Coordinates of N, CA and C in Angstrom, one line a residue:
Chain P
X1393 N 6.7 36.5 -2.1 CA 6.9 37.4 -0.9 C 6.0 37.0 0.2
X1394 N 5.9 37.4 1.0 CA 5.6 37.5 2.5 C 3.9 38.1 2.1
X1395 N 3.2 37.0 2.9 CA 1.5 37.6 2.8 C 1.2 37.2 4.6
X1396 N 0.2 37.7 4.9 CA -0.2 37.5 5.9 C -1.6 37.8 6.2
X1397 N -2.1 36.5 6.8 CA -3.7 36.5 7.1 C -4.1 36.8 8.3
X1398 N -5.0 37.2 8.5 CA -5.8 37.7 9.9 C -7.1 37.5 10.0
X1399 N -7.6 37.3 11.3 CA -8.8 36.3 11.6 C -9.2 36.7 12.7
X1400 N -10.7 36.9 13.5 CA -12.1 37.4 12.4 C -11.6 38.6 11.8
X1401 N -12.4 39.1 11.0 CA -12.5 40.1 10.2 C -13.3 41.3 10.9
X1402 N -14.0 40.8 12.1 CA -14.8 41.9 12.9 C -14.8 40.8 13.9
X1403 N -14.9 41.2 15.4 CA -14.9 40.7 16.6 C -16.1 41.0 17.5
X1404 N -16.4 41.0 18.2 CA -17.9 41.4 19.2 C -17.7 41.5 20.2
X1405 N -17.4 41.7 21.5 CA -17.3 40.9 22.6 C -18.1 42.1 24.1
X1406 N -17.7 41.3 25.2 CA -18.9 41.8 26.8 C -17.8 42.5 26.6
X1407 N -17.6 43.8 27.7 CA -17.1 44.0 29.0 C -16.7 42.7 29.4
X1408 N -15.1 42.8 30.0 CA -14.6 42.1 30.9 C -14.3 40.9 30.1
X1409 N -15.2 40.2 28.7 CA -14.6 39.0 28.1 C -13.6 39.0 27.9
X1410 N -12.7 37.9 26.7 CA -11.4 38.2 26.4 C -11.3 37.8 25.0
X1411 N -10.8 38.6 23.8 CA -10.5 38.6 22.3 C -9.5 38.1 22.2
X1412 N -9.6 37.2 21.0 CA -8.3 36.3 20.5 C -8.7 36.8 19.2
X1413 N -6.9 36.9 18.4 CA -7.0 37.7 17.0 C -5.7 37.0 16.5
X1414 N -6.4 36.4 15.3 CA -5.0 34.8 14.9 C -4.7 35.8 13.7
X1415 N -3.3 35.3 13.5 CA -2.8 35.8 12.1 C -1.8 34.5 11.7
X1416 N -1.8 34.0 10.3 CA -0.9 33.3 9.4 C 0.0 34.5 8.9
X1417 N 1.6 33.6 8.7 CA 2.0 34.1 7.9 C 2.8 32.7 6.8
X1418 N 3.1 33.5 5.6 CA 3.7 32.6 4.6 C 5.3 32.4 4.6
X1419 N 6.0 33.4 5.0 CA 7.5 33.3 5.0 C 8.0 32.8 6.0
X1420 N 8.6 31.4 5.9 CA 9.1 31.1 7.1 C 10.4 32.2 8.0
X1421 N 11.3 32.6 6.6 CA 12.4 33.5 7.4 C 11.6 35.1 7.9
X1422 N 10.0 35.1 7.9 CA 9.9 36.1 8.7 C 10.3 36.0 10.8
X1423 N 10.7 36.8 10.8 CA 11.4 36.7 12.6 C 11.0 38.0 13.5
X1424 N 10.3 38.9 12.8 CA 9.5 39.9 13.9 C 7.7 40.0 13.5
X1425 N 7.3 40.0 14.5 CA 5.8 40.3 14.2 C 5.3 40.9 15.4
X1426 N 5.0 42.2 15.0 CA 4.3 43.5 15.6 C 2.3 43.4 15.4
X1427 N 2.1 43.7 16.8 CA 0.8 44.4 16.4 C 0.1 45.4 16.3
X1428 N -0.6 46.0 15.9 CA -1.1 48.0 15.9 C -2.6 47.7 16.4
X1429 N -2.8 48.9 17.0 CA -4.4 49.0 17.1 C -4.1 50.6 16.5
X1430 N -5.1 50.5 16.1 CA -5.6 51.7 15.0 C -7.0 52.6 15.5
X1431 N -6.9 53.3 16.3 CA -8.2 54.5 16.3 C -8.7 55.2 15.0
X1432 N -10.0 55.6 15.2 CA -10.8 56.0 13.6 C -9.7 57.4 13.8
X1433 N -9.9 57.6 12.1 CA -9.1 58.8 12.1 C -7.4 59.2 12.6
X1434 N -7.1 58.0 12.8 CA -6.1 58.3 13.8 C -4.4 57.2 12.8
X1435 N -3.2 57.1 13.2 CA -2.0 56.2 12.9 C -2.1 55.0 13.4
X1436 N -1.6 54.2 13.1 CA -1.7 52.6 13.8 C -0.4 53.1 15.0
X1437 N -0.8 52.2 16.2 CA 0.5 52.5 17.2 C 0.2 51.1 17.8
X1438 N 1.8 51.0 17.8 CA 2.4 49.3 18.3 C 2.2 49.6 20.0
X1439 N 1.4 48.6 20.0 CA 0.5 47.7 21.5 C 1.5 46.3 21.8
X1440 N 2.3 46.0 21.1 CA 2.8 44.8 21.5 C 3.9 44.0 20.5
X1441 N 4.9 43.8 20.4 CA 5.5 42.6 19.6 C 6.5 41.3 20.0
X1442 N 6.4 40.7 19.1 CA 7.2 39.3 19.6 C 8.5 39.3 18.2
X1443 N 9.4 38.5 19.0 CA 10.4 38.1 17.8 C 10.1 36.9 18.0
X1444 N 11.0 35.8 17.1 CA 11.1 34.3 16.4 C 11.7 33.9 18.1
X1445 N 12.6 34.4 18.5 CA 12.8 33.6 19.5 C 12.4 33.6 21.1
X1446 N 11.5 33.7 21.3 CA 10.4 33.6 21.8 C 9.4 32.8 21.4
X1447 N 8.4 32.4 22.6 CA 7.0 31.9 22.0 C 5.9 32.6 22.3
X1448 N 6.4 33.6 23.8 CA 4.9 34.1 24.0 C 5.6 35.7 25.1
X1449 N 4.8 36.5 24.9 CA 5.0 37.8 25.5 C 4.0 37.8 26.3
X1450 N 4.1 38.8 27.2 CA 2.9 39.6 27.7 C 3.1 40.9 28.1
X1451 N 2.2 41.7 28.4 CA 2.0 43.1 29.0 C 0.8 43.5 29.2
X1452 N 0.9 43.4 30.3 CA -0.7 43.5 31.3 C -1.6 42.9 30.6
X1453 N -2.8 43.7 30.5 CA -4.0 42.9 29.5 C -3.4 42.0 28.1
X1454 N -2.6 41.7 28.1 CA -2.4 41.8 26.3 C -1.0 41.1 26.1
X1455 N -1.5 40.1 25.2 CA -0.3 38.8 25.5 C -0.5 38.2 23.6
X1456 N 0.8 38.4 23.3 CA 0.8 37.5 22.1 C 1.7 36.1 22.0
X1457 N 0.9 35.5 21.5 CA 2.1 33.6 21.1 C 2.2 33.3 19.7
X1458 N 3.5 33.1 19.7 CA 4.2 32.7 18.6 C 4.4 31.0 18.0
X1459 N 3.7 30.3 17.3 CA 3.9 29.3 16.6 C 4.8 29.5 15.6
X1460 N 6.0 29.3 15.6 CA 6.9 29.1 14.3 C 6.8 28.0 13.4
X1461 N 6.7 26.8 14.0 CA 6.6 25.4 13.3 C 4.9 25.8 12.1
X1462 N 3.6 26.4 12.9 CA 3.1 26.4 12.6 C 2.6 27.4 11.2
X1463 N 3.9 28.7 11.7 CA 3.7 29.6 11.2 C 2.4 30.8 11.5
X1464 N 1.7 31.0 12.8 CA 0.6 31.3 13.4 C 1.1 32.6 14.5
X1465 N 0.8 33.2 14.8 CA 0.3 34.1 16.0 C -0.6 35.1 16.1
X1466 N -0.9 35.2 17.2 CA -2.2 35.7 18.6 C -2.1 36.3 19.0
X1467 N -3.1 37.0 19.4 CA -3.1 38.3 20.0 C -4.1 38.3 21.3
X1468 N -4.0 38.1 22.3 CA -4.9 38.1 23.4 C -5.5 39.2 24.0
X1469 N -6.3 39.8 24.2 CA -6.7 40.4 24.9 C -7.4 39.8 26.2
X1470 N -7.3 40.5 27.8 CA -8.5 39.8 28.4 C -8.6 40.9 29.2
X1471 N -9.8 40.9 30.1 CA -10.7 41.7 30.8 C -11.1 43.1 30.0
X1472 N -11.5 42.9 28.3 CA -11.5 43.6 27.6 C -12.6 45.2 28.0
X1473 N -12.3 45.8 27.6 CA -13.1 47.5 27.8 C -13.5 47.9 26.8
X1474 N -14.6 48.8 27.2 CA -14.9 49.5 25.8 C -13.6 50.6 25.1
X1475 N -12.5 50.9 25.8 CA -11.5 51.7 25.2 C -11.1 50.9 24.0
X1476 N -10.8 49.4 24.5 CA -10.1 48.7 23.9 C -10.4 48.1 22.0
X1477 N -11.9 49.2 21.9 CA -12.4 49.1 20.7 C -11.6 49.5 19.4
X1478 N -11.3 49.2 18.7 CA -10.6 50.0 17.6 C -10.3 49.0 16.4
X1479 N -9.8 48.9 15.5 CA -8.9 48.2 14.2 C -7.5 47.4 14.8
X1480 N -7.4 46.4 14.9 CA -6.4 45.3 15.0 C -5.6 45.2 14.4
X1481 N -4.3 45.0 13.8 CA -3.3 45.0 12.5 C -2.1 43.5 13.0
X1482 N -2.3 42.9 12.7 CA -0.6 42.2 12.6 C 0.1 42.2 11.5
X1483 N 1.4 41.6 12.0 CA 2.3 42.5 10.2 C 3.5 41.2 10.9
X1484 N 3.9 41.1 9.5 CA 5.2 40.4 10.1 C 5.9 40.5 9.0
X1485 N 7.2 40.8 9.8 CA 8.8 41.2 8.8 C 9.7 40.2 8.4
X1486 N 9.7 40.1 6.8 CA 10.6 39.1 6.2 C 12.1 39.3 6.4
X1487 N 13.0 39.4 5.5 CA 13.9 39.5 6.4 C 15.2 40.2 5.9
X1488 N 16.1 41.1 6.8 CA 16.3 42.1 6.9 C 16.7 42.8 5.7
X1489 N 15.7 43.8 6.0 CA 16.4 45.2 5.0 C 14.6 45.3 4.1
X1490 N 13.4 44.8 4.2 CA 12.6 45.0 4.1 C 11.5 45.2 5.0
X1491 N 10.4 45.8 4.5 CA 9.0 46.6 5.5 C 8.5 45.7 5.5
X1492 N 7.8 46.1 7.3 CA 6.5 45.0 7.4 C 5.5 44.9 6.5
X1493 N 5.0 43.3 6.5 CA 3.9 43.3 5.4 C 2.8 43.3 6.3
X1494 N 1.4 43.6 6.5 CA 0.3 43.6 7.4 C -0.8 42.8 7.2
X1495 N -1.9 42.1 8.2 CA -3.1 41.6 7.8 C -4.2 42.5 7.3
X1496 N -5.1 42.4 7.3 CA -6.0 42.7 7.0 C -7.0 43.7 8.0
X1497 N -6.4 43.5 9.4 CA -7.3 43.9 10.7 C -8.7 43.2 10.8
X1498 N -8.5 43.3 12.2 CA -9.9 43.1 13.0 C -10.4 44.2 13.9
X1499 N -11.7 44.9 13.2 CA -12.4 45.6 14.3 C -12.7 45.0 15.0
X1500 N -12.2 44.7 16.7 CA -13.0 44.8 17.8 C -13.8 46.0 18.4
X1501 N -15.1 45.4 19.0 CA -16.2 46.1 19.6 C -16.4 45.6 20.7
X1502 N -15.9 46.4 21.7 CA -16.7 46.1 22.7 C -17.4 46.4 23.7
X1503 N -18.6 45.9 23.9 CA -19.9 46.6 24.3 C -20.1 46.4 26.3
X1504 N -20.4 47.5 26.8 CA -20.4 47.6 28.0 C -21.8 47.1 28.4
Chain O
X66 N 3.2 57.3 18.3 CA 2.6 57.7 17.0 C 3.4 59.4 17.6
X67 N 4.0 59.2 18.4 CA 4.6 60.7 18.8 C 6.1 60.9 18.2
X68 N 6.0 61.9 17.6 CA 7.8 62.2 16.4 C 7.8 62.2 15.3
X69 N 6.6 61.1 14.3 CA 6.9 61.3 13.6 C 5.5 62.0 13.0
X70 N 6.1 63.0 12.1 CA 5.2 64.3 11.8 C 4.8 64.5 10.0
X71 N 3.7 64.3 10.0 CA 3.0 64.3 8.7 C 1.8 65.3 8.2
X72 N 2.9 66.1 7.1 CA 1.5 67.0 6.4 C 1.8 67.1 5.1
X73 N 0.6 67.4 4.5 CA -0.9 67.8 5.6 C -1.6 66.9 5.5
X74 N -2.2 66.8 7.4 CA -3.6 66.0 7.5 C -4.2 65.5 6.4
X75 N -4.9 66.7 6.1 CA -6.0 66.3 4.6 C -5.5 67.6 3.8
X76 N -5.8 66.9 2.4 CA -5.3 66.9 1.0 C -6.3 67.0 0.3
X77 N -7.3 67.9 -0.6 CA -8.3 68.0 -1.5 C -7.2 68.3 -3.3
X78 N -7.6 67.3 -3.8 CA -7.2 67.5 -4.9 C -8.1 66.9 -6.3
X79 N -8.0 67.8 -7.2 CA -8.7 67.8 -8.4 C -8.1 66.2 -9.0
X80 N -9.2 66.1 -9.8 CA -7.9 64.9 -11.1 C -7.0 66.0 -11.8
X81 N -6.0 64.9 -12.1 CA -4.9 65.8 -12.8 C -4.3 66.6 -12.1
X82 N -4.2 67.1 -11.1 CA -3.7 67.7 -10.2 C -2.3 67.0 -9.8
X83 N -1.6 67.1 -8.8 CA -0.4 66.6 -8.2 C -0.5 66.6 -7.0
X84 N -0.1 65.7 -6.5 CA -0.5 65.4 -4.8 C 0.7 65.3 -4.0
X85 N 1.3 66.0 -2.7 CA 2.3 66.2 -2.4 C 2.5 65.8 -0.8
X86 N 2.9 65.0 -0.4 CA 2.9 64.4 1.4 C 4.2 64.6 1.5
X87 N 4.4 65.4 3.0 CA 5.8 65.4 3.8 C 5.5 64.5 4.6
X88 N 6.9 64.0 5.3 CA 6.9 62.8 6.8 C 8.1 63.7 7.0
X89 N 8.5 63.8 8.2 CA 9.2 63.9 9.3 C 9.6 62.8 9.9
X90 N 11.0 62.0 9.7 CA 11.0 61.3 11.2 C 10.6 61.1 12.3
X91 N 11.0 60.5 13.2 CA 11.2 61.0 14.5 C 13.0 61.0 14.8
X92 N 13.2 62.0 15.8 CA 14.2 62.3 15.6 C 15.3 60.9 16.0
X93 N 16.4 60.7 15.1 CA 17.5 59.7 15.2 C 16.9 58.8 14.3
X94 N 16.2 58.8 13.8 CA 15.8 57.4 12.4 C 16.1 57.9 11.5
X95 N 16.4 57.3 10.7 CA 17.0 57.3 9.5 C 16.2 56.3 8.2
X96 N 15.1 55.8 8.9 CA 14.6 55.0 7.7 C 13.1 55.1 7.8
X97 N 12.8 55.1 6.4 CA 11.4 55.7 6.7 C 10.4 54.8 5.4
X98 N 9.3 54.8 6.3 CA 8.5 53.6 5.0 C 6.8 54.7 4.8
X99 N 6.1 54.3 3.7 CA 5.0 55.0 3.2 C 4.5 53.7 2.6
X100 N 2.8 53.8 3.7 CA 2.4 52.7 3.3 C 0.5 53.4 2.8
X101 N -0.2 52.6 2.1 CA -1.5 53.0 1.4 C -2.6 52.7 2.5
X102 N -3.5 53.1 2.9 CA -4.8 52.5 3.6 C -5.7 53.2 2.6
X103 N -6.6 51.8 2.2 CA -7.7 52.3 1.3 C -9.2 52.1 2.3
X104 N -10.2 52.5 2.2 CA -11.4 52.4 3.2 C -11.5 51.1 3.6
X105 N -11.3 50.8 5.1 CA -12.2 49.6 5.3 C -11.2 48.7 4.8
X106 N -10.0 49.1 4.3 CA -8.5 47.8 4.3 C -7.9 48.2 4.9
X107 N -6.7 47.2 4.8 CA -5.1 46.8 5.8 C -4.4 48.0 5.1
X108 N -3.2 48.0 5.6 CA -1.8 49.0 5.5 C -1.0 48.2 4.1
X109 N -0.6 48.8 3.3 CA -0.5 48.1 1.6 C 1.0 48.9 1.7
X110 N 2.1 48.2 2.1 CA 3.5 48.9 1.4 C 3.7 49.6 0.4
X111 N 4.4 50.6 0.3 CA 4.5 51.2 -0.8 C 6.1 51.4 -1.3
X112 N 7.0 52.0 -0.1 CA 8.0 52.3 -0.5 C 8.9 52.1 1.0
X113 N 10.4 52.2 0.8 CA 11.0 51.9 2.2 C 12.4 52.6 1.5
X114 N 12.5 53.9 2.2 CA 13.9 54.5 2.3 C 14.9 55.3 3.3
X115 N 15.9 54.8 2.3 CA 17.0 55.1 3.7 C 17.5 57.1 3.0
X116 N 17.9 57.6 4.1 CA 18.2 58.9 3.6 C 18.8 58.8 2.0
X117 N 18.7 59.3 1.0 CA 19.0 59.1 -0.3 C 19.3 58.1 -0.8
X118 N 18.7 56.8 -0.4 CA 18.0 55.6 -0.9 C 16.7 55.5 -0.8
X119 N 16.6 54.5 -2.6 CA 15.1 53.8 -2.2 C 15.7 52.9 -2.1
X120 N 15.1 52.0 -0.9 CA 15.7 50.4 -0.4 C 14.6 49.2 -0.6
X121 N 13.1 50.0 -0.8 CA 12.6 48.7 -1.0 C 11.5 49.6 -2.1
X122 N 11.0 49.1 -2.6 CA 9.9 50.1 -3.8 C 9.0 49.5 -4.5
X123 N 9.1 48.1 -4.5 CA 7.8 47.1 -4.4 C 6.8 47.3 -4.3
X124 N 6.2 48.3 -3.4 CA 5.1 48.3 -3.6 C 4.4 49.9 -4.0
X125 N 5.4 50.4 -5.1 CA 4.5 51.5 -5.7 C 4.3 51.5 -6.9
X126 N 3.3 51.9 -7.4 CA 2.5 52.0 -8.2 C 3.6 52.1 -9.2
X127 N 3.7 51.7 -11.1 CA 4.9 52.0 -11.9 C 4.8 53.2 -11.8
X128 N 3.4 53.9 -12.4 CA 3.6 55.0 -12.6 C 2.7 56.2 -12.0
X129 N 3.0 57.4 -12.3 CA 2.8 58.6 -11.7 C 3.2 58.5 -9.6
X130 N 3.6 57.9 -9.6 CA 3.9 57.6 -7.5 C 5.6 57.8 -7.8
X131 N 5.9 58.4 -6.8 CA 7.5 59.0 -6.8 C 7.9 58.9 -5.1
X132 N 8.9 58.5 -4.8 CA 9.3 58.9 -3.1 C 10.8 59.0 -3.0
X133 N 11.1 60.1 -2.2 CA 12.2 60.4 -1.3 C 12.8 61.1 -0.8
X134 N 14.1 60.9 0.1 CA 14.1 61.0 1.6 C 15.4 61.5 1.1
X135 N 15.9 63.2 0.7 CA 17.0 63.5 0.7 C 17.4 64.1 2.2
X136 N 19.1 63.7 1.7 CA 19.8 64.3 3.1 C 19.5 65.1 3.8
X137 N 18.8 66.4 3.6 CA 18.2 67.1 4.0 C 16.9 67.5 4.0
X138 N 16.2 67.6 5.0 CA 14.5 67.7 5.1 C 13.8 66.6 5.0
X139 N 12.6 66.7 4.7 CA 11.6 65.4 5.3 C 11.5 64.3 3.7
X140 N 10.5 63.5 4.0 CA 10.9 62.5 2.8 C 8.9 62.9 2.1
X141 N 9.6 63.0 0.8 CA 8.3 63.3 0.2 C 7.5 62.0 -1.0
X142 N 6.3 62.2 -0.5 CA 5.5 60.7 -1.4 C 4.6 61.7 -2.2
X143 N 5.0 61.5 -3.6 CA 4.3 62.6 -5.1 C 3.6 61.8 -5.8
X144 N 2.5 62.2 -6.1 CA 1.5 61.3 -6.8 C 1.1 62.6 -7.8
X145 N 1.6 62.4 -9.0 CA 1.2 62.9 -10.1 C 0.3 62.9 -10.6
X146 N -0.7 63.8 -11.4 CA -2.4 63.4 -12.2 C -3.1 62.5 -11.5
X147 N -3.6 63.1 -10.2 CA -4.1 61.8 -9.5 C -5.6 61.7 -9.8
X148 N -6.3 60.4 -9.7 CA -7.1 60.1 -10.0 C -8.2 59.4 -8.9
X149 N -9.1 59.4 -8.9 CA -9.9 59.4 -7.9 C -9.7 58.0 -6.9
X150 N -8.8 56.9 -7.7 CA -9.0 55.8 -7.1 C -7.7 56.1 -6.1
X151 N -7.2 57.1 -6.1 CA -5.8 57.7 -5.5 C -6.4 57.9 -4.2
X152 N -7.7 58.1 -3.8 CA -8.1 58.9 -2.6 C -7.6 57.5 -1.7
X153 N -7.0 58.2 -0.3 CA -7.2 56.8 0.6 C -6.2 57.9 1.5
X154 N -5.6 56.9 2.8 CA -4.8 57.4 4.0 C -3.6 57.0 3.6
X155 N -2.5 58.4 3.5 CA -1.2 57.5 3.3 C -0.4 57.7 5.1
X156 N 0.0 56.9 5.3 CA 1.2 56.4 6.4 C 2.7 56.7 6.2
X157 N 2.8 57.6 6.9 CA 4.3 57.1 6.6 C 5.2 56.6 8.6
X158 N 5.9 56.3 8.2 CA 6.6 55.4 9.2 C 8.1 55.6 9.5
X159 N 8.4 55.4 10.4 CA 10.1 55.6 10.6 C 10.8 54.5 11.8
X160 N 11.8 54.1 11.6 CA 12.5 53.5 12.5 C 13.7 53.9 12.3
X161 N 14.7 53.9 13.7 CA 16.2 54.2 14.0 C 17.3 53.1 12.5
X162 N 17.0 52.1 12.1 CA 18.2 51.6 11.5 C 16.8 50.5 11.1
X163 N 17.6 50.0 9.4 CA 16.7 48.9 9.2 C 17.1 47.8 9.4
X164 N 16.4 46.5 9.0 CA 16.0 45.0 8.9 C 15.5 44.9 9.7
X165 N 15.3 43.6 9.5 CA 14.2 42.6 10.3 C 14.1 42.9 11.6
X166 N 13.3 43.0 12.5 CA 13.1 43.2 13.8 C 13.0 44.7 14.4
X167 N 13.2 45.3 13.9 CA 13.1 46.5 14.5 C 12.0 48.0 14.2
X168 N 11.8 48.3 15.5 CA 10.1 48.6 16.0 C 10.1 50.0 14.7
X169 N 9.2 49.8 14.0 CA 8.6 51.2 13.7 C 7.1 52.0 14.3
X170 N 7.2 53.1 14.0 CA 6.6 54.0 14.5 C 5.8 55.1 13.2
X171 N 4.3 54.6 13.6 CA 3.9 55.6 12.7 C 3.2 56.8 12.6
X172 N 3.0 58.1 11.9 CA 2.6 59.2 12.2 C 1.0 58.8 11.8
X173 N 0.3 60.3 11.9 CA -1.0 60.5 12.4 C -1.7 60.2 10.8
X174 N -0.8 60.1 9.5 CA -1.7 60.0 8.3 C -1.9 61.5 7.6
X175 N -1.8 61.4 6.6 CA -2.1 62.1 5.3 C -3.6 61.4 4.5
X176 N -4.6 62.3 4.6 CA -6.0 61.7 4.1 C -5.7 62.8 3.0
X177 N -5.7 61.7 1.7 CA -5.8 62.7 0.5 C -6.8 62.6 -0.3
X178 N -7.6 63.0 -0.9 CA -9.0 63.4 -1.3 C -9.0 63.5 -2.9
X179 N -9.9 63.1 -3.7 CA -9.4 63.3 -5.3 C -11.0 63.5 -5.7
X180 N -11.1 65.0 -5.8 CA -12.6 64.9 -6.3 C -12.6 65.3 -7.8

């Protein structure tokens, strides 16, 4: 089945820097991959996703790229805020008629 | 994370006890998934069903874990004689139609408690 890795496992960053958050996945016939940011206490809610046919999205602050050959994608953040602190999730969907599988998350922090 | 509706919040339950989660949709979906958060981990699949189907179930437990989503009313995740390693956040999730590609949406969490 479908596994998927996520990278750092905790993040640091200024005001204003910009977070990059890598995820592998194993299934090549996965073709959607979503990301969540997750507040404490709170549901994961989708910030962004890409399908297979594409390579790279964006929306405002927050841009993800898709490596298929590689099997890889990213998650950008830039002119980061302290709002923008929370739990990171990527997940990517094998294929159809099954649930996303998820990484691991990355807490970002970021310090004003 | 707005529609779809999960109770209750928090859940205190004994061992041996029975532990009982509703999800709600959001309104027009029809498919609904329930996934595990344990402290300080990722989102762990559990089950994926369609109104009076289980469509995927891979990832629940053999035994004492039960799920589903009859034609009528919300879809329920039952964890029988639970036991303290039971405690964690359950998720549950919904989207309009399944397969691959298509956006889900998930509620606020079910924190269930096993003292």
């Amino acid at each position: 089945g479908e596994n998927v890795e996520q990278h750092p496992s905790t993040l640091s960053v200024q005001e204003g820097d910009s977070a990059v958050i890598k995820c592998t996945y194993s299934d090549s016939a996965s073709n959607y991959f979503p990301w969540y940011k997750q507040e404490l206490g709170k549901g994961p809610q989708l910030i962004i996703d890409i399908r297979s046919n594409v390579g790279e999205k964006k929306d405002q602050r927050i841009a993800v790229t898709l490596n298929k050959t590689a099997k890889h994608f990213s998650l950008h953040i830039t002119e980061t805020q302290p709002e923008d602190s929370a739990v990171y999730f990527c997940a990517a969907s094998r294929q159809a008629g099954t649930a996303l599988i998820f990484g691991k998350g990355t807490t970002l922090s970021v310090s004003s | 994370n707005a529609g779809v509706m999960q109770n209750p919040r928090h859940l205190v339950r004994r061992r041996g006890q029975e532990a009982r989660l509703r999800c709600s949709p959001m309104k027009g979906h029809s498919h609904v998934y329930w996934y595990r958060q344990l402290p300080e981990e990722g989102l762990k699949f559990m089950v994926y069903l369609q109104k009076e189907n289980i469509i995927d179930e891979s990832g629940m437990p053999k035994e004492r874990f039960s799920a589903e989503f009859p034609k009528e009313g919300p879809s329920i995740l039952r964890i029988q004689q639970v036991v303290r390693g039971d405690s964690a956040a359950y998720f549950c999730a919904s989207s309009p139609k399944g397969g691959s590609g298509n956006t889900i949406y998930f509620g606020e969490g079910s924190w269930l408690t096993v003292v």
